[in-house]
PDB file of C-alpha atoms in Angstrom:
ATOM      1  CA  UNK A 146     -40.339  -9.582 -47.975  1.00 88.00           C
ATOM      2  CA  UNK A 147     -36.919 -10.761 -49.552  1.00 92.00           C
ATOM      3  CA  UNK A 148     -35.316 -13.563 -47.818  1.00 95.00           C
ATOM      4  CA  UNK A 149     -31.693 -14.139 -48.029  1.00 96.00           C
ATOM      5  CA  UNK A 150     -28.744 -17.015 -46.622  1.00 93.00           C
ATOM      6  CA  UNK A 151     -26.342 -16.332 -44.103  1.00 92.00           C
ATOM      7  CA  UNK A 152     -22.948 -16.384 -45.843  1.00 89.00           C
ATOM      8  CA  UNK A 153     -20.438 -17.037 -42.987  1.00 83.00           C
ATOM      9  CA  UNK A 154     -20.064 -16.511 -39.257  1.00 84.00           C
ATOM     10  CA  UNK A 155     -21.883 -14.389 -36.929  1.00 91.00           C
ATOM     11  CA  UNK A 156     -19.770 -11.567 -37.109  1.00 91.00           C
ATOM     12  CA  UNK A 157     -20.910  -9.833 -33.880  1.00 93.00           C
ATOM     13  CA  UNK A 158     -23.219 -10.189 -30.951  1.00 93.00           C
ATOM     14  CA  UNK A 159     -24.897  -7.339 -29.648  1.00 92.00           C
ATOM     15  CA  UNK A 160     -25.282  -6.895 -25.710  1.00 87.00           C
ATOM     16  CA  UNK A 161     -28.344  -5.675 -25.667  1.00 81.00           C
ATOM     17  CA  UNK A 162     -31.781  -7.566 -24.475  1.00 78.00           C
ATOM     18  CA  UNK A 163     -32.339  -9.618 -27.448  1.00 85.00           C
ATOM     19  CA  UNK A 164     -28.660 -10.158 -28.213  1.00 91.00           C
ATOM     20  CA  UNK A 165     -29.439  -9.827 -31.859  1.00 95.00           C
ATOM     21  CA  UNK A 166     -26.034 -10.902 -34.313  1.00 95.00           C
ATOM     22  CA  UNK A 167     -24.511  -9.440 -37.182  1.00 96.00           C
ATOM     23  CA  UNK A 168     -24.333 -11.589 -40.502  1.00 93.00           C
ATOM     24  CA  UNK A 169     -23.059 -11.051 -44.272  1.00 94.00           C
ATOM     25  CA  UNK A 170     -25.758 -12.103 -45.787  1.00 95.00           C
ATOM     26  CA  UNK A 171     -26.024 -13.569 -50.128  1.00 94.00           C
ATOM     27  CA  UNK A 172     -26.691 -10.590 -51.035  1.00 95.00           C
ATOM     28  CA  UNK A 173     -24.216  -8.809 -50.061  1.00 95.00           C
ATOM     29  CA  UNK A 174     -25.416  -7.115 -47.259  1.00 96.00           C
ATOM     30  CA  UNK A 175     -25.104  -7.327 -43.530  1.00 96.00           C
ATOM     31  CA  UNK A 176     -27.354  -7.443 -41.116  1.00 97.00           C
ATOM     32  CA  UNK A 177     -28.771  -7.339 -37.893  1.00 97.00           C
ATOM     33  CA  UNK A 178     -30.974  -9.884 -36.948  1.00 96.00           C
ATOM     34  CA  UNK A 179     -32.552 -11.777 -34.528  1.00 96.00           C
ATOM     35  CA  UNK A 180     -33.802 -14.743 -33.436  1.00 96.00           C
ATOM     36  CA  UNK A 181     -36.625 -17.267 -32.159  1.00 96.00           C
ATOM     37  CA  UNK A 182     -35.782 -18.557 -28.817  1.00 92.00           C
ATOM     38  CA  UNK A 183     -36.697 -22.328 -28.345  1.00 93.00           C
ATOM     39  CA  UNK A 184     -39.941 -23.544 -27.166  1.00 91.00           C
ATOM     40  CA  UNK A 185     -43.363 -21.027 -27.145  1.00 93.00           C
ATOM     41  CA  UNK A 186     -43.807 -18.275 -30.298  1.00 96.00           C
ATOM     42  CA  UNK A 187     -41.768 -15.947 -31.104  1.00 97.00           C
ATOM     43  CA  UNK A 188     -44.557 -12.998 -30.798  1.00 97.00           C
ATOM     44  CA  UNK A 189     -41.263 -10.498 -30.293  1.00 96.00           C
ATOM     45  CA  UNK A 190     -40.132 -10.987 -33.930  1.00 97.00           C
ATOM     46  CA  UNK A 191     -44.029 -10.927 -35.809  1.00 98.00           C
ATOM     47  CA  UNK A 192     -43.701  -7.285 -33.761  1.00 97.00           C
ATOM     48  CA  UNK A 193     -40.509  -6.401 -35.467  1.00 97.00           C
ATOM     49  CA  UNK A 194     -42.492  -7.396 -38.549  1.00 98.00           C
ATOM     50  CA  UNK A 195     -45.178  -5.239 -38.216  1.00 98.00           C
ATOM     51  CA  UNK A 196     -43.457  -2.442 -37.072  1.00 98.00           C
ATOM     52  CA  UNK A 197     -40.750  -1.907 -39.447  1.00 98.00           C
ATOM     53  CA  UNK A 198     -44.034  -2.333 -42.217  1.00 98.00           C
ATOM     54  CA  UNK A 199     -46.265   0.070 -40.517  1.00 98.00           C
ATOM     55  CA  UNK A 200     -42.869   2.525 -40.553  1.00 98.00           C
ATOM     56  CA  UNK A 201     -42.646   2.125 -43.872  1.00 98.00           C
ATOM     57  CA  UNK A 202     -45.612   2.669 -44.990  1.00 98.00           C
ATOM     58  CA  UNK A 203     -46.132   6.029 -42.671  1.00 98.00           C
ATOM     59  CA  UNK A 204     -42.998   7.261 -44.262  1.00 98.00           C
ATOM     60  CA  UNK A 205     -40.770   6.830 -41.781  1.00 98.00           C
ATOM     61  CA  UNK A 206     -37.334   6.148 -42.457  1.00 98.00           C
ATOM     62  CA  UNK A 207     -36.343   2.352 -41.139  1.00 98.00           C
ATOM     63  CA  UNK A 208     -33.950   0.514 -42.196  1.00 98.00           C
ATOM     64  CA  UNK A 209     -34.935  -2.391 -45.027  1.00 96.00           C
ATOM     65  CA  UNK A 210     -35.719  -5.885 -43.059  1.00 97.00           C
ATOM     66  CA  UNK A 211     -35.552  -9.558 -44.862  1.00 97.00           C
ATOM     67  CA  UNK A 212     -36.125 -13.049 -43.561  1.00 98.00           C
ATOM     68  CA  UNK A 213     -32.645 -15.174 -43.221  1.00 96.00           C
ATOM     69  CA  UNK A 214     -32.425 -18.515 -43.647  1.00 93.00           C
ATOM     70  CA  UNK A 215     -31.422 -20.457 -40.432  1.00 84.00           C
ATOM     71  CA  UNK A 216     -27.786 -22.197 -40.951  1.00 82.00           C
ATOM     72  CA  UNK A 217     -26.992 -23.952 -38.094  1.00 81.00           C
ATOM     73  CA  UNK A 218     -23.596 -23.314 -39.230  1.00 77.00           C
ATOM     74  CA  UNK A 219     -23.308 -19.881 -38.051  1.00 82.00           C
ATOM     75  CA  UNK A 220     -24.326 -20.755 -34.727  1.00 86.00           C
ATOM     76  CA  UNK A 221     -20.645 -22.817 -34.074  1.00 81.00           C
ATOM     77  CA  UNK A 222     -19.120 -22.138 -30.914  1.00 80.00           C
ATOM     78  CA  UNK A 223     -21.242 -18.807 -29.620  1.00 84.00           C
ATOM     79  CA  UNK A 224     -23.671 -20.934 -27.166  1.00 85.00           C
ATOM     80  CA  UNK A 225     -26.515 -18.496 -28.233  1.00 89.00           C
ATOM     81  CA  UNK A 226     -29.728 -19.967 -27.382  1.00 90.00           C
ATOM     82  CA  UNK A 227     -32.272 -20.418 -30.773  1.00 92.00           C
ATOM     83  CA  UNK A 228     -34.599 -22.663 -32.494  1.00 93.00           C
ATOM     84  CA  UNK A 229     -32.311 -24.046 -35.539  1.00 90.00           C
ATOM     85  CA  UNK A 230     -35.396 -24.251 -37.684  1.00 91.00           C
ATOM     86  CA  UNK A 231     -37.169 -20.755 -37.436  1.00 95.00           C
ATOM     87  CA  UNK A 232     -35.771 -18.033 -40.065  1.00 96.00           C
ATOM     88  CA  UNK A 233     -34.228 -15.095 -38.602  1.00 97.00           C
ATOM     89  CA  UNK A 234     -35.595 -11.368 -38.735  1.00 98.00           C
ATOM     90  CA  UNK A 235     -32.791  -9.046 -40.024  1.00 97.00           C
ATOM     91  CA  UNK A 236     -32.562  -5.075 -40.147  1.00 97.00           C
ATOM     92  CA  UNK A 237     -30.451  -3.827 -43.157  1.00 97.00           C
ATOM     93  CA  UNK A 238     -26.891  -2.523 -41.717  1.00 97.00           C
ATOM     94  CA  UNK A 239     -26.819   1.072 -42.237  1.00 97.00           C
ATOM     95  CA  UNK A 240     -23.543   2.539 -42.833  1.00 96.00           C
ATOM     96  CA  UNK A 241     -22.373   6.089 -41.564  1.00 97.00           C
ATOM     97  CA  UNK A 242     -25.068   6.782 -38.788  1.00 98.00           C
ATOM     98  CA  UNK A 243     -24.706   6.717 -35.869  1.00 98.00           C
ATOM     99  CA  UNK A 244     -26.991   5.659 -32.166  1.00 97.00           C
ATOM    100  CA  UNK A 245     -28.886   8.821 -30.851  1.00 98.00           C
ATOM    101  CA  UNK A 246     -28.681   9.446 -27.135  1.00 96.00           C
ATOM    102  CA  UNK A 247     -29.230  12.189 -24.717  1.00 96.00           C
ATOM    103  CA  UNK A 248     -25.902  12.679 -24.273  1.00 96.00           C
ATOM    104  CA  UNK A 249     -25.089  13.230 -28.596  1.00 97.00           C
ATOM    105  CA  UNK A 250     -28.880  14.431 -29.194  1.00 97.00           C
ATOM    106  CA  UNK A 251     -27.357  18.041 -30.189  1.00 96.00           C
ATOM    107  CA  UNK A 252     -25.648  16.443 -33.066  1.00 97.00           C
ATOM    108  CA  UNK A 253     -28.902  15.828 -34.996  1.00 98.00           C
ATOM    109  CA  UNK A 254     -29.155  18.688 -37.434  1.00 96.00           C
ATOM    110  CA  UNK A 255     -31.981  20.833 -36.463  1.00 97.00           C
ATOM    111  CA  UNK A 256     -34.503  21.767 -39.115  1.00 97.00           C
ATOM    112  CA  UNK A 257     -38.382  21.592 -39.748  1.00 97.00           C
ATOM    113  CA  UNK A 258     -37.643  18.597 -41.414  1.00 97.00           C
ATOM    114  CA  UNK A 259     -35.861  16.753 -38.422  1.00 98.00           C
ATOM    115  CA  UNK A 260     -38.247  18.024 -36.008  1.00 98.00           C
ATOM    116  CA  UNK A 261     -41.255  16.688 -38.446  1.00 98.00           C
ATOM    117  CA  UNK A 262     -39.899  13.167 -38.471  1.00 98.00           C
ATOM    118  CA  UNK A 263     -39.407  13.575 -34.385  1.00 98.00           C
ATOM    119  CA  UNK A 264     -43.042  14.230 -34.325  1.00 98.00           C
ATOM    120  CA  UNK A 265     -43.697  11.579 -36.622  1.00 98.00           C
ATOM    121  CA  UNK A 266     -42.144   8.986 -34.637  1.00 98.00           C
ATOM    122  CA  UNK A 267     -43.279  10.137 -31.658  1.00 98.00           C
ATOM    123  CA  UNK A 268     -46.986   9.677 -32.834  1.00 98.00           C
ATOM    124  CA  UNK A 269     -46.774   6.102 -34.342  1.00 98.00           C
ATOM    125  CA  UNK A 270     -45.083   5.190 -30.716  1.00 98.00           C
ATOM    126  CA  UNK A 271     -48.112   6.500 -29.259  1.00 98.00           C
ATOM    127  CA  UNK A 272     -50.831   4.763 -31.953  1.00 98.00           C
ATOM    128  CA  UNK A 273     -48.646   1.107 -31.320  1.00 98.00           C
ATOM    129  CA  UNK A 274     -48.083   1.539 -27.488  1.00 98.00           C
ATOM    130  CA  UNK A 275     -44.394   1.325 -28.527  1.00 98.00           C
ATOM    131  CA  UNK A 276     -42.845   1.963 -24.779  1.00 93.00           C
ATOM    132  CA  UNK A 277     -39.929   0.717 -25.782  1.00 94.00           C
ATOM    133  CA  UNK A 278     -38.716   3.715 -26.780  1.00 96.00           C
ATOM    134  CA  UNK A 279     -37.678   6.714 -24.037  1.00 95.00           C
ATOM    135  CA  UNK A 280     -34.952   9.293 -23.258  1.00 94.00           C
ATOM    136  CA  UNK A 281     -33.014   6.520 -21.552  1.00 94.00           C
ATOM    137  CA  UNK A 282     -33.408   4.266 -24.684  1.00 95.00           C
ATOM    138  CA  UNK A 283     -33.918   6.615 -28.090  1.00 97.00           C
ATOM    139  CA  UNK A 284     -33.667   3.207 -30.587  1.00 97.00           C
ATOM    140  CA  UNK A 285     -33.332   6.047 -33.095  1.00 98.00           C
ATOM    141  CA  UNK A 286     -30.365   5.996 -35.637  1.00 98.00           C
ATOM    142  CA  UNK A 287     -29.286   9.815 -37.160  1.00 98.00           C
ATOM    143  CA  UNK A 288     -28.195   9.524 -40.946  1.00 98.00           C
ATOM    144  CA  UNK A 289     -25.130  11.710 -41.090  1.00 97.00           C
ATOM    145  CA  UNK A 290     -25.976  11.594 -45.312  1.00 97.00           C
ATOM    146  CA  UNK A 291     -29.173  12.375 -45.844  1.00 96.00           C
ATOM    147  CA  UNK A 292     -29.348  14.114 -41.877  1.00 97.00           C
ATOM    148  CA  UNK A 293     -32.072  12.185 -41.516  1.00 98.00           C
ATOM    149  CA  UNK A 294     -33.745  10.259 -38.015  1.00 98.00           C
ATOM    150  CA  UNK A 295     -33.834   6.600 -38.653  1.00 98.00           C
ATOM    151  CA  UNK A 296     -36.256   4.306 -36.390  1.00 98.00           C
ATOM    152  CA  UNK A 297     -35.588   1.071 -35.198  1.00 97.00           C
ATOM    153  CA  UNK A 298     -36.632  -2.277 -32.656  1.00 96.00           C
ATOM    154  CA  UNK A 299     -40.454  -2.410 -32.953  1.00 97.00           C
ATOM    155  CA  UNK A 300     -40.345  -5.408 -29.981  1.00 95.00           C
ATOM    156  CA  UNK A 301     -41.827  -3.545 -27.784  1.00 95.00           C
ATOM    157  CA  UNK A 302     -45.349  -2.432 -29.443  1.00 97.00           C
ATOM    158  CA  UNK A 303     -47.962  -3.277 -27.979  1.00 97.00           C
ATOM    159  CA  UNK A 304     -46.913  -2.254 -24.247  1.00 96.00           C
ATOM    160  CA  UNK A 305     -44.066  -4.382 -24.738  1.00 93.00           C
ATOM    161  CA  UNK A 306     -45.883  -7.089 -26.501  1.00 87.00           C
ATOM    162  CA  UNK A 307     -48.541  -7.873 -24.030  1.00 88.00           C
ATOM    163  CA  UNK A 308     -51.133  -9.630 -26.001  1.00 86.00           C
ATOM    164  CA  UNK A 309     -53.842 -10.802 -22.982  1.00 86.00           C
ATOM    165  CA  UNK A 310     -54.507  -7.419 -22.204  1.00 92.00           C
ATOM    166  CA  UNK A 311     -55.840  -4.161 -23.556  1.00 95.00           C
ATOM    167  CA  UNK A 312     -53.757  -1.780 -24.976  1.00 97.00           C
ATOM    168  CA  UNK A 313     -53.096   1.544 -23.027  1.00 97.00           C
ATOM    169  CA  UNK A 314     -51.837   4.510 -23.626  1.00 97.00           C
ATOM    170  CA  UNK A 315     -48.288   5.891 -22.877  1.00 97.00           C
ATOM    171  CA  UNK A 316     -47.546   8.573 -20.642  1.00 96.00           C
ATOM    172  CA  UNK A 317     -44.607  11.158 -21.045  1.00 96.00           C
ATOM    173  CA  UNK A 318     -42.147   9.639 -19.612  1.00 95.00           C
ATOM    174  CA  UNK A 319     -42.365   6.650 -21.835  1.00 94.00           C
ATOM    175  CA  UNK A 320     -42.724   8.694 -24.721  1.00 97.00           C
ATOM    176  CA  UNK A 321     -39.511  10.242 -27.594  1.00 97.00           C
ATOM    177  CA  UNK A 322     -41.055  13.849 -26.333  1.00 97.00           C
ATOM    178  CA  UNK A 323     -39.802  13.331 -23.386  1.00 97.00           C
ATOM    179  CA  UNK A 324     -36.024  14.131 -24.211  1.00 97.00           C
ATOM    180  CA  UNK A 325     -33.338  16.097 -24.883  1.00 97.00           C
ATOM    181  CA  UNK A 326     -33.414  15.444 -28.639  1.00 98.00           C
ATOM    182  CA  UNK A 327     -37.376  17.043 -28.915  1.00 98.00           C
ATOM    183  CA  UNK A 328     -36.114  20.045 -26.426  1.00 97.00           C
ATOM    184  CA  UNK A 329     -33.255  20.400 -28.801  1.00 97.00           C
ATOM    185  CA  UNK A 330     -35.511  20.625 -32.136  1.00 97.00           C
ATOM    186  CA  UNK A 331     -38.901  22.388 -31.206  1.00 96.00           C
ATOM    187  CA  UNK A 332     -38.934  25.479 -33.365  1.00 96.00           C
ATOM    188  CA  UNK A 333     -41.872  28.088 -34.407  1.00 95.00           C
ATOM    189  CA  UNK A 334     -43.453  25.466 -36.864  1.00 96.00           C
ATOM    190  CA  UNK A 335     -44.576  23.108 -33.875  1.00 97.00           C
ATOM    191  CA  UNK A 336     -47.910  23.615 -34.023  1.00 96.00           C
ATOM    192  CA  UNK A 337     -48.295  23.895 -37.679  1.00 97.00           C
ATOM    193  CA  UNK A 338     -46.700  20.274 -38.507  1.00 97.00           C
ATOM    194  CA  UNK A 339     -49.248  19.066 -35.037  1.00 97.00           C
ATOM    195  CA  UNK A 340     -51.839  20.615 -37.568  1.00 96.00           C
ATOM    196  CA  UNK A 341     -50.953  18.567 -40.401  1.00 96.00           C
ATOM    197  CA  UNK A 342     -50.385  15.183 -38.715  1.00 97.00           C
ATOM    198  CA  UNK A 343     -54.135  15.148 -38.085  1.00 95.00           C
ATOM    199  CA  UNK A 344     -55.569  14.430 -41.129  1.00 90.00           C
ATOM    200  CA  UNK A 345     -52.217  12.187 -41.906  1.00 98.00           C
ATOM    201  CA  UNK A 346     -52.360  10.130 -39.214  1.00 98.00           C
ATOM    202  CA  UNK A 347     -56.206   8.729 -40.358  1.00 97.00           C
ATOM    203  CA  UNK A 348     -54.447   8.288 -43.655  1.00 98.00           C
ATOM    204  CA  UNK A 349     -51.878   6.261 -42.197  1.00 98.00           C
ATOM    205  CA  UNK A 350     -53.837   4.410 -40.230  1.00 98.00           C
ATOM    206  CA  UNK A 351     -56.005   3.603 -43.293  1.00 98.00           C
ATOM    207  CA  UNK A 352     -52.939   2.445 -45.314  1.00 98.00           C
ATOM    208  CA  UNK A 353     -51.761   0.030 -42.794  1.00 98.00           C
ATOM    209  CA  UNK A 354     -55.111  -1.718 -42.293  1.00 98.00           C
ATOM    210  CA  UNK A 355     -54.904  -2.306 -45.733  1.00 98.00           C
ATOM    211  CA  UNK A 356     -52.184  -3.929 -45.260  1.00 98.00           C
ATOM    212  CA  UNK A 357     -52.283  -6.326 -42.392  1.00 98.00           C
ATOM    213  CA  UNK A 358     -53.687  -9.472 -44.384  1.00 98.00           C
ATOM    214  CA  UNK A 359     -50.535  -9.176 -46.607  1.00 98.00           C
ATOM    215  CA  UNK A 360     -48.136  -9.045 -43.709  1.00 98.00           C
ATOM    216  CA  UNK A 361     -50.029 -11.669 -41.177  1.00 98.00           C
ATOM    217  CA  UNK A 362     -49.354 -14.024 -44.229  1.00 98.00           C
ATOM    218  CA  UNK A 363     -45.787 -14.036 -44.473  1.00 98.00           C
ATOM    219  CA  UNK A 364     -45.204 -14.831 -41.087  1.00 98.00           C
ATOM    220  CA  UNK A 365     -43.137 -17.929 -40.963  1.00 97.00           C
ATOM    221  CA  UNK A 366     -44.545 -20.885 -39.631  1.00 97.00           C
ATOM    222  CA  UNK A 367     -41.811 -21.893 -37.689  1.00 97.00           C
ATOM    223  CA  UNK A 368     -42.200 -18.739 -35.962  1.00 98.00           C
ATOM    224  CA  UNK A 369     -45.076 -20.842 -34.022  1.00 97.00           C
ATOM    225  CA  UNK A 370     -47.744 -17.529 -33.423  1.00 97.00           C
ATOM    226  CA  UNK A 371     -51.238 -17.840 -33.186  1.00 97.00           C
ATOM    227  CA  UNK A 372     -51.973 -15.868 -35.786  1.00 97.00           C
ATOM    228  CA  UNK A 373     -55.643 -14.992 -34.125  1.00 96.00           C
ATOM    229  CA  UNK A 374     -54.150 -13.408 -31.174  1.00 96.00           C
ATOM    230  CA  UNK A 375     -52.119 -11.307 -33.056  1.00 97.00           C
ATOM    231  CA  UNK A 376     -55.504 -10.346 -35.452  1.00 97.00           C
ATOM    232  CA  UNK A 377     -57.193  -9.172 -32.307  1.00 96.00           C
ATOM    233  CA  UNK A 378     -54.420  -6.995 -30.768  1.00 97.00           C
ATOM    234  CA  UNK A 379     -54.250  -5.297 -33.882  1.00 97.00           C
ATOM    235  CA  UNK A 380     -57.857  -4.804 -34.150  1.00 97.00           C
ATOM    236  CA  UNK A 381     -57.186  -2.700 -30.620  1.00 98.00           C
ATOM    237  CA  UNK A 382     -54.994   0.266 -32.677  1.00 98.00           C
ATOM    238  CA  UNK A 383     -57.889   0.955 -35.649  1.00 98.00           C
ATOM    239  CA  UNK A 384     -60.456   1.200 -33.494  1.00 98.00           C
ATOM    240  CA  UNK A 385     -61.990   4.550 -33.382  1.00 98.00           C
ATOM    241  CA  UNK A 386     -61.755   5.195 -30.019  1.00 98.00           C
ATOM    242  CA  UNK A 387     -58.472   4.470 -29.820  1.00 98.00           C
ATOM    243  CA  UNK A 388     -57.247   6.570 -32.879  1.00 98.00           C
ATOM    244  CA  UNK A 389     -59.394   9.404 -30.984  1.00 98.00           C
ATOM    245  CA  UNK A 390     -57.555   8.932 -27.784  1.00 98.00           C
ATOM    246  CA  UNK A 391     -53.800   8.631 -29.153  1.00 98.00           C
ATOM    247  CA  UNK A 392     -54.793  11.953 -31.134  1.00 98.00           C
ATOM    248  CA  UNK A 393     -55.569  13.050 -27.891  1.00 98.00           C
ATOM    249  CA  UNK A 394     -52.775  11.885 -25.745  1.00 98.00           C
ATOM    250  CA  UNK A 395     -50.186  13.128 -28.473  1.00 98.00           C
ATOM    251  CA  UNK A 396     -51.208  16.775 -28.641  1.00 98.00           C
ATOM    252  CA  UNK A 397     -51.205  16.932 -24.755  1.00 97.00           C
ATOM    253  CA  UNK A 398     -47.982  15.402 -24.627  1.00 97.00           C
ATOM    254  CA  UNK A 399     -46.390  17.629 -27.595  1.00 97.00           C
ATOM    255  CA  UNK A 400     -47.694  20.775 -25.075  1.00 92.00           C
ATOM    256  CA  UNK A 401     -46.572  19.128 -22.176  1.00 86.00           C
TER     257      UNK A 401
END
């Protein structure tokens, strides 16, 4: 993963629950990032990690994430609580998209295509216990370019990042398919892309198994995670039973 220095000032807090800030960043992008907190790990962020990775590599389009170098610097003035020396986790700024909602879920273009990333989404949720994500809170960006549905904020895999406990499946109401936006882009091919996402979600699964030695070691070490705790929760998701009962789960809830 590219890290990259904070070039000025926070430019922006956002009020939401991790009050993540907006920096210009050296190479010449901005971004949204956040933070460690002081004291205990910062389990929250690794999440972020993994998510946005696992996105990627099921195709999903997320916006590009790099490490940023702590500056105490940037920090002047804002009374944000953070650990100084801990690297921050930043999402790539997208420009000309906008935040999906119930209330604007009719402006996402509808097409096979839309409704196939929908699906998509909604099926990784389900596989990482994401309940993070619902028709109150979408954490879904619409590309007005490419009319594409971006995904974003992986904090809350893993039943909100539980780790002492076994993972459990989501019901409908914490699940994407339970909103306007999926009402708004079911169409005829429904069933057929259901079809299909069988035999790709096993593939996807595969891929990111591959890929979890590669990510577990470029978490930071200031990040302060016990990097066996981690290693067994995400033994939980490629377990067979559990790939069997999120298959499950997500073709009830598409029928629901």
């Amino acid at each position: 993963m590219n890290r990259v220095q904070a070039t000025g000032q926070i430019l922006d807090v956002y009020q939401t629950g991790d009050r993540p800030v907006l920096l210009l960043c050296s190479d010449g992008n901005s971004y949204i990032a956040k933070y460690k907190q002081p004291g205990g790990g910062a389990y929250k962020l690794v999440n972020e990690l993994i998510g946005s990775s696992f996105a990627s590599l099921w195709g999903i389009h997320t916006p590009a994430y790099s490490f940023i170098v702590n500056d105490p610097i940037i920090w002047d003035g804002l009374g944000i609580s953070h650990d100084p020396n801990a690297p921050l986790l930043g999402s790539r700024k997208m420009e000309r998209v906008f935040d999906v909602h119930e209330i604007n879920s009719h402006q996402v273009k509808a097409s096979n295509e839309t409704l196939g990333q929908i699906l998509k989404i909604a099926l990784f949720d389900l596989w990482l216990a994401n309940d993070d994500r619902t028709c109150n809170n979408y954490n879904l960006l619409y590309d007005l370019d490419q009319h594409n549905v971006v995904s974003i904020d992986y904090a809350g895999i893993f039943n909100s990042g539980i780790l002492n406990q076994a993972i459990y499946q989501l019901n409908y109401i914490d699940s994407i398919l339970n909103s306007s936006l999926f009402v708004n882009l079911k169409n005829t091919s429904l069933q057929t892309q259901v079809d299909n996402l069988r035999r790709l979600f096993l593939m996807y699964a595969s891929r990111c198994y591959k890929s979890v030695k590669g990510i577990l070691e470029i978490v930071p070490g200031e990040w302060n995670v016990d990097i066996t705790v981690v290693e067994r929760k995400l033994g939980e998701i490629f377990e067979k039973s559990w790939l069997d009962e999120t298959w499950e789960n997500f073709v009830c809830l598409t029928n629901y």
